[in-house]
XYZ file of C-alpha atoms in Angstrom:
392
model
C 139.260 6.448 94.984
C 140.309 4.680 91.890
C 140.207 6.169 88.612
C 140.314 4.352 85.130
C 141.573 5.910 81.941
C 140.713 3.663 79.172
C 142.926 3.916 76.020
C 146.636 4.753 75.547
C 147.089 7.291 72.795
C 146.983 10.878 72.290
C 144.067 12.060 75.014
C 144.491 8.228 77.350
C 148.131 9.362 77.695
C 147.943 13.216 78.502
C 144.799 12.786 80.605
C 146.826 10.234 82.760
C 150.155 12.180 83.036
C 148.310 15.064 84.303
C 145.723 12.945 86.895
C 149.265 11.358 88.084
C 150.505 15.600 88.954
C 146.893 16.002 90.628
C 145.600 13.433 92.332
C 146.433 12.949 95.924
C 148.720 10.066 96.623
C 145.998 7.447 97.795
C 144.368 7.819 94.705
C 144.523 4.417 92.832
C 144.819 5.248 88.861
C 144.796 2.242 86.478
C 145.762 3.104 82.366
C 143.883 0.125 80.557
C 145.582 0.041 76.639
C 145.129 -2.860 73.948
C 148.613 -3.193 73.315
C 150.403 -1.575 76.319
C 152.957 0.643 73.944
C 151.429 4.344 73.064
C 151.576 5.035 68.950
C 152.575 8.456 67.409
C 149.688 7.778 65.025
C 150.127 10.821 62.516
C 153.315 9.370 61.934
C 151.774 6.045 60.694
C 151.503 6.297 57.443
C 155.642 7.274 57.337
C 155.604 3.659 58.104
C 154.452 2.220 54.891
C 158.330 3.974 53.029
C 160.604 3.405 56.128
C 159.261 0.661 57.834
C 162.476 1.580 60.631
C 160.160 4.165 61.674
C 157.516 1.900 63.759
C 160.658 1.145 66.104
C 160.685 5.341 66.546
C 156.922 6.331 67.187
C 155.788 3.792 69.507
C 156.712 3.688 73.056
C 155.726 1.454 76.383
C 153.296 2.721 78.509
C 155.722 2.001 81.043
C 157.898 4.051 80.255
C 155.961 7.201 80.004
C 153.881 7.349 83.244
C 154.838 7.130 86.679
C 152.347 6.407 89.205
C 149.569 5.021 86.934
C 149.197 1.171 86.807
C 149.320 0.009 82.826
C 147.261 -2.447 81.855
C 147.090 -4.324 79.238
C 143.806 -5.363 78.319
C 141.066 -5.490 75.677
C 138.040 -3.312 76.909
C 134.806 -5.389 75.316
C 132.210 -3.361 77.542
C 131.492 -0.851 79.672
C 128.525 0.725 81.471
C 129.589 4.629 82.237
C 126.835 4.867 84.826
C 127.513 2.076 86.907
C 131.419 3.297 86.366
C 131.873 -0.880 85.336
C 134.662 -1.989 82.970
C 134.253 -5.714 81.249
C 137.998 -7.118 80.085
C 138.708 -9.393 77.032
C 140.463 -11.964 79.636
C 137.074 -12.219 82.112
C 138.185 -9.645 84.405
C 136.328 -6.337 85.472
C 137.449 -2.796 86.477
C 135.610 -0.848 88.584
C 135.926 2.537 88.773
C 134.734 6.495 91.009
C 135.818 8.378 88.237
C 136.687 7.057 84.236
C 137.908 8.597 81.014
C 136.740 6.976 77.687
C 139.818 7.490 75.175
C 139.061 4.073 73.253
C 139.872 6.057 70.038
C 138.158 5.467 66.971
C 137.819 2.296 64.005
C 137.816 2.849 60.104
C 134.394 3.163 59.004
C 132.976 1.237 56.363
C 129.887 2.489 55.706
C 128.321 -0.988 55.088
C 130.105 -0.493 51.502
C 129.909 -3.928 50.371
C 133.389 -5.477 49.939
C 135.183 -2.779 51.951
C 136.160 -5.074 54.804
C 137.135 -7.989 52.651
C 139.321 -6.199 50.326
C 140.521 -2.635 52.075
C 143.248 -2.226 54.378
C 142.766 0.728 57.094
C 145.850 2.483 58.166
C 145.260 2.379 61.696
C 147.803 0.226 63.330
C 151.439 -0.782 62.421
C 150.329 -3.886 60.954
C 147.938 -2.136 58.891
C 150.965 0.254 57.261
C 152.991 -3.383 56.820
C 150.323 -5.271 55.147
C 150.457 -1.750 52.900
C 153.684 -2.205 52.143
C 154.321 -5.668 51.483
C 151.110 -5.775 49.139
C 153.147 -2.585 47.560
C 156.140 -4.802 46.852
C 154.610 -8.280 46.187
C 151.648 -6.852 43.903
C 152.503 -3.620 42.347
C 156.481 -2.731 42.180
C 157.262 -6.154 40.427
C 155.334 -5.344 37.106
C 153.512 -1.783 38.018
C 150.256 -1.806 38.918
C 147.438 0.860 40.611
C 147.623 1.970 44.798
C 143.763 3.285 45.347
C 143.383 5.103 48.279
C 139.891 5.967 49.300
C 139.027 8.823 51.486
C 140.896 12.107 50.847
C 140.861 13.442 54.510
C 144.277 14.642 56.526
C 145.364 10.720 56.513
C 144.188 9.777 52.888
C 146.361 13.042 51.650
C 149.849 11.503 53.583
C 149.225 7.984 52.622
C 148.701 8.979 48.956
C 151.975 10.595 48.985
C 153.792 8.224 50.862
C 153.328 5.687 47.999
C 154.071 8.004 45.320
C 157.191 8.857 47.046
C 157.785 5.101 47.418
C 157.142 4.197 43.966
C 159.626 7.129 42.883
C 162.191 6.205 45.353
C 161.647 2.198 43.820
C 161.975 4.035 40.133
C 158.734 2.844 39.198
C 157.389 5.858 39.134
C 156.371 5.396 35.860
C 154.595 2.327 35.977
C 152.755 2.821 38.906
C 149.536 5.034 39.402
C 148.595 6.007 42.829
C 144.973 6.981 42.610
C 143.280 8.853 45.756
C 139.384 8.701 45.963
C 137.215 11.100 47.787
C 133.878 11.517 48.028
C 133.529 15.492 48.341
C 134.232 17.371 45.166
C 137.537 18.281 47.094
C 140.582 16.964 48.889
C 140.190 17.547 52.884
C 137.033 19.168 52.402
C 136.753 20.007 56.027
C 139.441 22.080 55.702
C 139.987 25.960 54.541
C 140.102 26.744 50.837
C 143.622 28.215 50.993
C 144.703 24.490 52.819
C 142.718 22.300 50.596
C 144.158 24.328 47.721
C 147.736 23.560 48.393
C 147.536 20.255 49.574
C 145.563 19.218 46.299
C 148.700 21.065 44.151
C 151.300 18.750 46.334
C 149.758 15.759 45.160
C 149.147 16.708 42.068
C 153.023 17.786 41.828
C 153.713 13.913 43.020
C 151.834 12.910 40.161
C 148.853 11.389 42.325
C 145.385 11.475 40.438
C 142.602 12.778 42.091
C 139.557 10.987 41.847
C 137.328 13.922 43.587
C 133.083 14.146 43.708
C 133.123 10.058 43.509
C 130.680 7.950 45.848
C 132.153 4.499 46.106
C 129.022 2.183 46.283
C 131.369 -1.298 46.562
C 134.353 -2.780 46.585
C 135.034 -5.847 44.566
C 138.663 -7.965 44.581
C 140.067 -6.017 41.831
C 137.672 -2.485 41.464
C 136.621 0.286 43.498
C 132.922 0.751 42.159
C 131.778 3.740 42.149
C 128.060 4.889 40.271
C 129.600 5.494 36.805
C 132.944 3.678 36.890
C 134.926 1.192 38.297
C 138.587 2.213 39.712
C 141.206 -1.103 39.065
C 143.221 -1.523 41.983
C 146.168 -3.568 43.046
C 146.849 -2.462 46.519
C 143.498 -0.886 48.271
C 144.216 1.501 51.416
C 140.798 2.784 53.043
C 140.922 5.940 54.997
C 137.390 7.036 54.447
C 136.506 8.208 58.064
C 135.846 6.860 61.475
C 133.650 5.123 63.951
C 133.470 4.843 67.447
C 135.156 1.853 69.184
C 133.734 -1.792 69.714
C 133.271 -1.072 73.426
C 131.007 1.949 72.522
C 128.874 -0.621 69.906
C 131.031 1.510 66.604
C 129.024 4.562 68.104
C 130.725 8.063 68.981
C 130.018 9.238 72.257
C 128.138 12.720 71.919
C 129.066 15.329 74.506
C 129.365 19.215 75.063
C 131.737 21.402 76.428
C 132.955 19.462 79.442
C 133.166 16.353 77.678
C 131.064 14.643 80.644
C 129.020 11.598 79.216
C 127.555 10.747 82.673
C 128.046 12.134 86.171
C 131.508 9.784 86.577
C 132.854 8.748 83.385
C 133.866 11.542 80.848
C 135.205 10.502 76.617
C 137.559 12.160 75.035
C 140.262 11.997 71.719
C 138.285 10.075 68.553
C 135.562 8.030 70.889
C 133.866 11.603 71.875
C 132.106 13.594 69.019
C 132.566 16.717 70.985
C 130.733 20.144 70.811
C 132.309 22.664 72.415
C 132.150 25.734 74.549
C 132.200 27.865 70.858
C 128.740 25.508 70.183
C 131.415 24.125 67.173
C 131.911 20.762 66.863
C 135.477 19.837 66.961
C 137.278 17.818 64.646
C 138.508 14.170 65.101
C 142.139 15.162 65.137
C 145.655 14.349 67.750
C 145.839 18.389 68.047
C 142.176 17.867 69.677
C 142.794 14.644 71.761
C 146.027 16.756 73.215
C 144.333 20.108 73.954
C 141.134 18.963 75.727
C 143.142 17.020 77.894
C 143.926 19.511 80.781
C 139.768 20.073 80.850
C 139.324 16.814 81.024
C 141.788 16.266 84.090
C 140.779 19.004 86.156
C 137.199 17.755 85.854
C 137.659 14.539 86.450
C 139.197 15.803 89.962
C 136.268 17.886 90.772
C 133.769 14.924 90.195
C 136.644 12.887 92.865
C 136.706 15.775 94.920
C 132.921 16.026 95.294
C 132.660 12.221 95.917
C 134.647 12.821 98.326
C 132.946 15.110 100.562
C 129.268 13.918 99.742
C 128.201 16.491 97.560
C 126.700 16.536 93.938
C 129.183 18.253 91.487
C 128.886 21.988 91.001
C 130.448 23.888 88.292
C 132.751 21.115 85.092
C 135.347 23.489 82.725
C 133.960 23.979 79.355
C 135.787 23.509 77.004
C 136.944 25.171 73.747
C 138.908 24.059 70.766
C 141.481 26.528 69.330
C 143.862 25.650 66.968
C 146.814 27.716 65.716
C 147.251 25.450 62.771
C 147.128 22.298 60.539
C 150.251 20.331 59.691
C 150.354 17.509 57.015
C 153.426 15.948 55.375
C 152.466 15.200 51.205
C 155.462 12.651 50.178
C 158.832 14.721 50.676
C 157.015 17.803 51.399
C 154.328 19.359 53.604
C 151.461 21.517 54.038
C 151.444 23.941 57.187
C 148.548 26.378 57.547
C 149.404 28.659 60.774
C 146.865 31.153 61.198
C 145.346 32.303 57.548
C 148.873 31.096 55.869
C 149.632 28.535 54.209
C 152.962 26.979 53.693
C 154.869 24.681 51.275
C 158.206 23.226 51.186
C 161.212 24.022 53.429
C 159.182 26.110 55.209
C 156.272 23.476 56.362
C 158.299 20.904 56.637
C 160.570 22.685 59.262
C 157.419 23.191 61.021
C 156.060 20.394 60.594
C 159.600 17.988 62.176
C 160.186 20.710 64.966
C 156.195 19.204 66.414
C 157.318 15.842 65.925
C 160.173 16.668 67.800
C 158.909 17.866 70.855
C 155.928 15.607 71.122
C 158.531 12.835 70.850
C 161.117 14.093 73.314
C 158.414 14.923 75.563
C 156.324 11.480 75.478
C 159.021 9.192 74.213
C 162.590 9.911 74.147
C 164.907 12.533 72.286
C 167.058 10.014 70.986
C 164.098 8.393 69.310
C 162.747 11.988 67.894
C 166.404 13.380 66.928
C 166.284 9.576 64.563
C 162.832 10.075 63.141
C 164.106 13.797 61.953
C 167.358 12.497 60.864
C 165.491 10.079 59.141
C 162.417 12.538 57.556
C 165.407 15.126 56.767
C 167.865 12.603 55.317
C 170.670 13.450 57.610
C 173.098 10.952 58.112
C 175.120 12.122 60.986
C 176.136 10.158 63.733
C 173.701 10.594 66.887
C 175.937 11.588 69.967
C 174.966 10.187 73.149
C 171.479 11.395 74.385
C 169.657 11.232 77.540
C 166.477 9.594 77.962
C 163.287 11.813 78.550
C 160.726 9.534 79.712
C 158.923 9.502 82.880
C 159.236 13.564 82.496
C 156.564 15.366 84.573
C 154.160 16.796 82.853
């Protein structure tokens, strides 16, 4: 039996470790990934003030499984009923079972100008081109960063470049402006979190630009019905689509995450309604915890192949969350339960995650640097093991 996982980042990589643990040794499973290296994407937009960090939060595929096959490959097409998987390079995967974890593209909303003009912050050479437009176009003289979309990664991205800016002492010449089309910052979020994120950026001196509907985006403006917005660096973070492969659409599914009887989606591709009947929110803390579901039913479907019969009874599943972390600049926003934190607090919180996702998916040399880095600790690293290729 062969099984294809299809994407390398939060839900492609935890789906495979835990097929490698269950599936019986003649099993043939094959981890298909654009780039072959697995990103620590909610530490992206870190990226755009210490550009050392992309060194820290991306790691081979290689390195992190150990029985799967790693690919690297574009995935143009599929068909999920015919379990068929169409290459950039000609070739073609077939596969018994699959898992769709192509992740997700910035939407544009067929906003005219938004793909000529706007950079996403989706890969590392998104966060560069952020940065070097930063330094060519706005530190020299001062200037305007507009950052449109005020969800979990329009918040960071906003405060990394006012924490840039200060750090550059041009605080005072530069405006970072964050757009949003809700009359709120993270509107999807609870009162109590949207509260205290707004007051962080607000503390950082970012202006909010709340309850505005861009309608276009020209070379210098973000046009919105009753204004225009100047702009000399444009970052666009104003929500997702599905992936190419998937024609921009996201897969709909329900609680077992099944889109036909041998090919299941999770992570940003799947827009995902769960056991609860909520739907669950594009998010890394999602991708992660659907992943055992998603593993145990993708052996039952192999498992029923197997002996000739139809598959009985998939695992539902349902999102719980005990939180919400976001970093703001120098500071962070940690909601655990109904609290919310600020400060020393969150941002204690918020490191000791990145910590152990890093040292368990990548290496705790590489997560001690990125916390000596976030924490500004200087101190000589002593010499670490390597943690990759840990079972899961």
């Amino acid at each position: 039996m062969r099984v294809a996982v299809l994407g390398g980042g939060y839900a492609g990589l935890m789906i495979t470790r835990k097929l490698e643990a269950r599936l019986p040794p003649g099993d043939d499973l094959v981890l298909v990934d654009e780039t072959g290296e697995h990103l620590i994407q909610h530490e992206l937009h870190r990226t755009i003030r210490y550009p050392g960090f992309a060194d820290d939060i991306t790691v081979p595929l290689d390195d992190l499984v150990t029985r799967a096959t790693v690919r690297e490959a574009t995935v143009t097409d599929l068909d999920p009923e015919a379990g068929t998987v169409a290459l950039a390079d000609g070739d073609e995967i077939d596969y018994d079972a699959g898992v769709v974890a192509l992740g997700s593209q910035t939407a544009d909303y067929d906003i005219p100008g938004v793909t000529a003009y706007a950079t996403p912050l989706k890969r590392l050479e998104h966060a560069a081109e952020l940065r070097r437009g930063f330094f060519d176009d706005v530190e020299p003289n001062g200037g305007t960063v507009a950052v449109v979309g005020a969800g979990l990664s329009g918040i960071q991205t906003a405060g990394e470049f006012a924490e840039l800016a200060e750090r550059e002492g041009v605080a005072d010449d530069v405006e970072v402006v964050l757009v949003e089309r809700a009359g709120t910052v993270a509107p999807s979020f609870p009162e109590n979190f949207r509260t205290t994120a707004r007051n962080a950026l607000r503390d950082l001196g970012v202006r909010l630009e709340t309850g505005t509907d861009v309608t276009a985006v020209t070379e210098t403006d973000v046009v919105a019905d009753d204004h225009a917005i100047p702009y000399d660096v444009l970052a666009w973070t104003g929500g997702i689509r599905g992936p190419d492969a998937l024609d921009g659409e996201r897969q709909g599914v329900r609680a077992d995450l099944r889109l036909t009887d041998r090919t299941f989606v999770a992570g940003d591709a799947a827009d995902v309604v769960d056991a609860d009947g909520e739907r669950v929110p594009a998010s890394a803390q999602a991708a992660v915890r659907s992943s055992p579901a998603v593993a145990r039913n993708v052996e039952r479907v192999l498992d029923a192949a197997r002996a000739g019969d139809s598959v009985g009874h998939l695992e539902k599943w349902a999102f719980e969350t005990p939180g919400w972390l976001i970093s703001v600049g120098d500071d962070a926003v940690a909601q655990l339960g109904p609290e919310v934190f600020r400060g020393t607090a969150a941002n204690v919180i918020k490191t000791s995650v990145g910590l152990t996702y890093l040292a368990e998916h990548g290496s705790l040399r590489d997560a001690i640097e990125v916390v000596r880095d976030e924490l500004g600790d200087d101190r000589v690293l002593p010499d670490l093991p390597d943690l990759r290729k840990r079972a899961p």
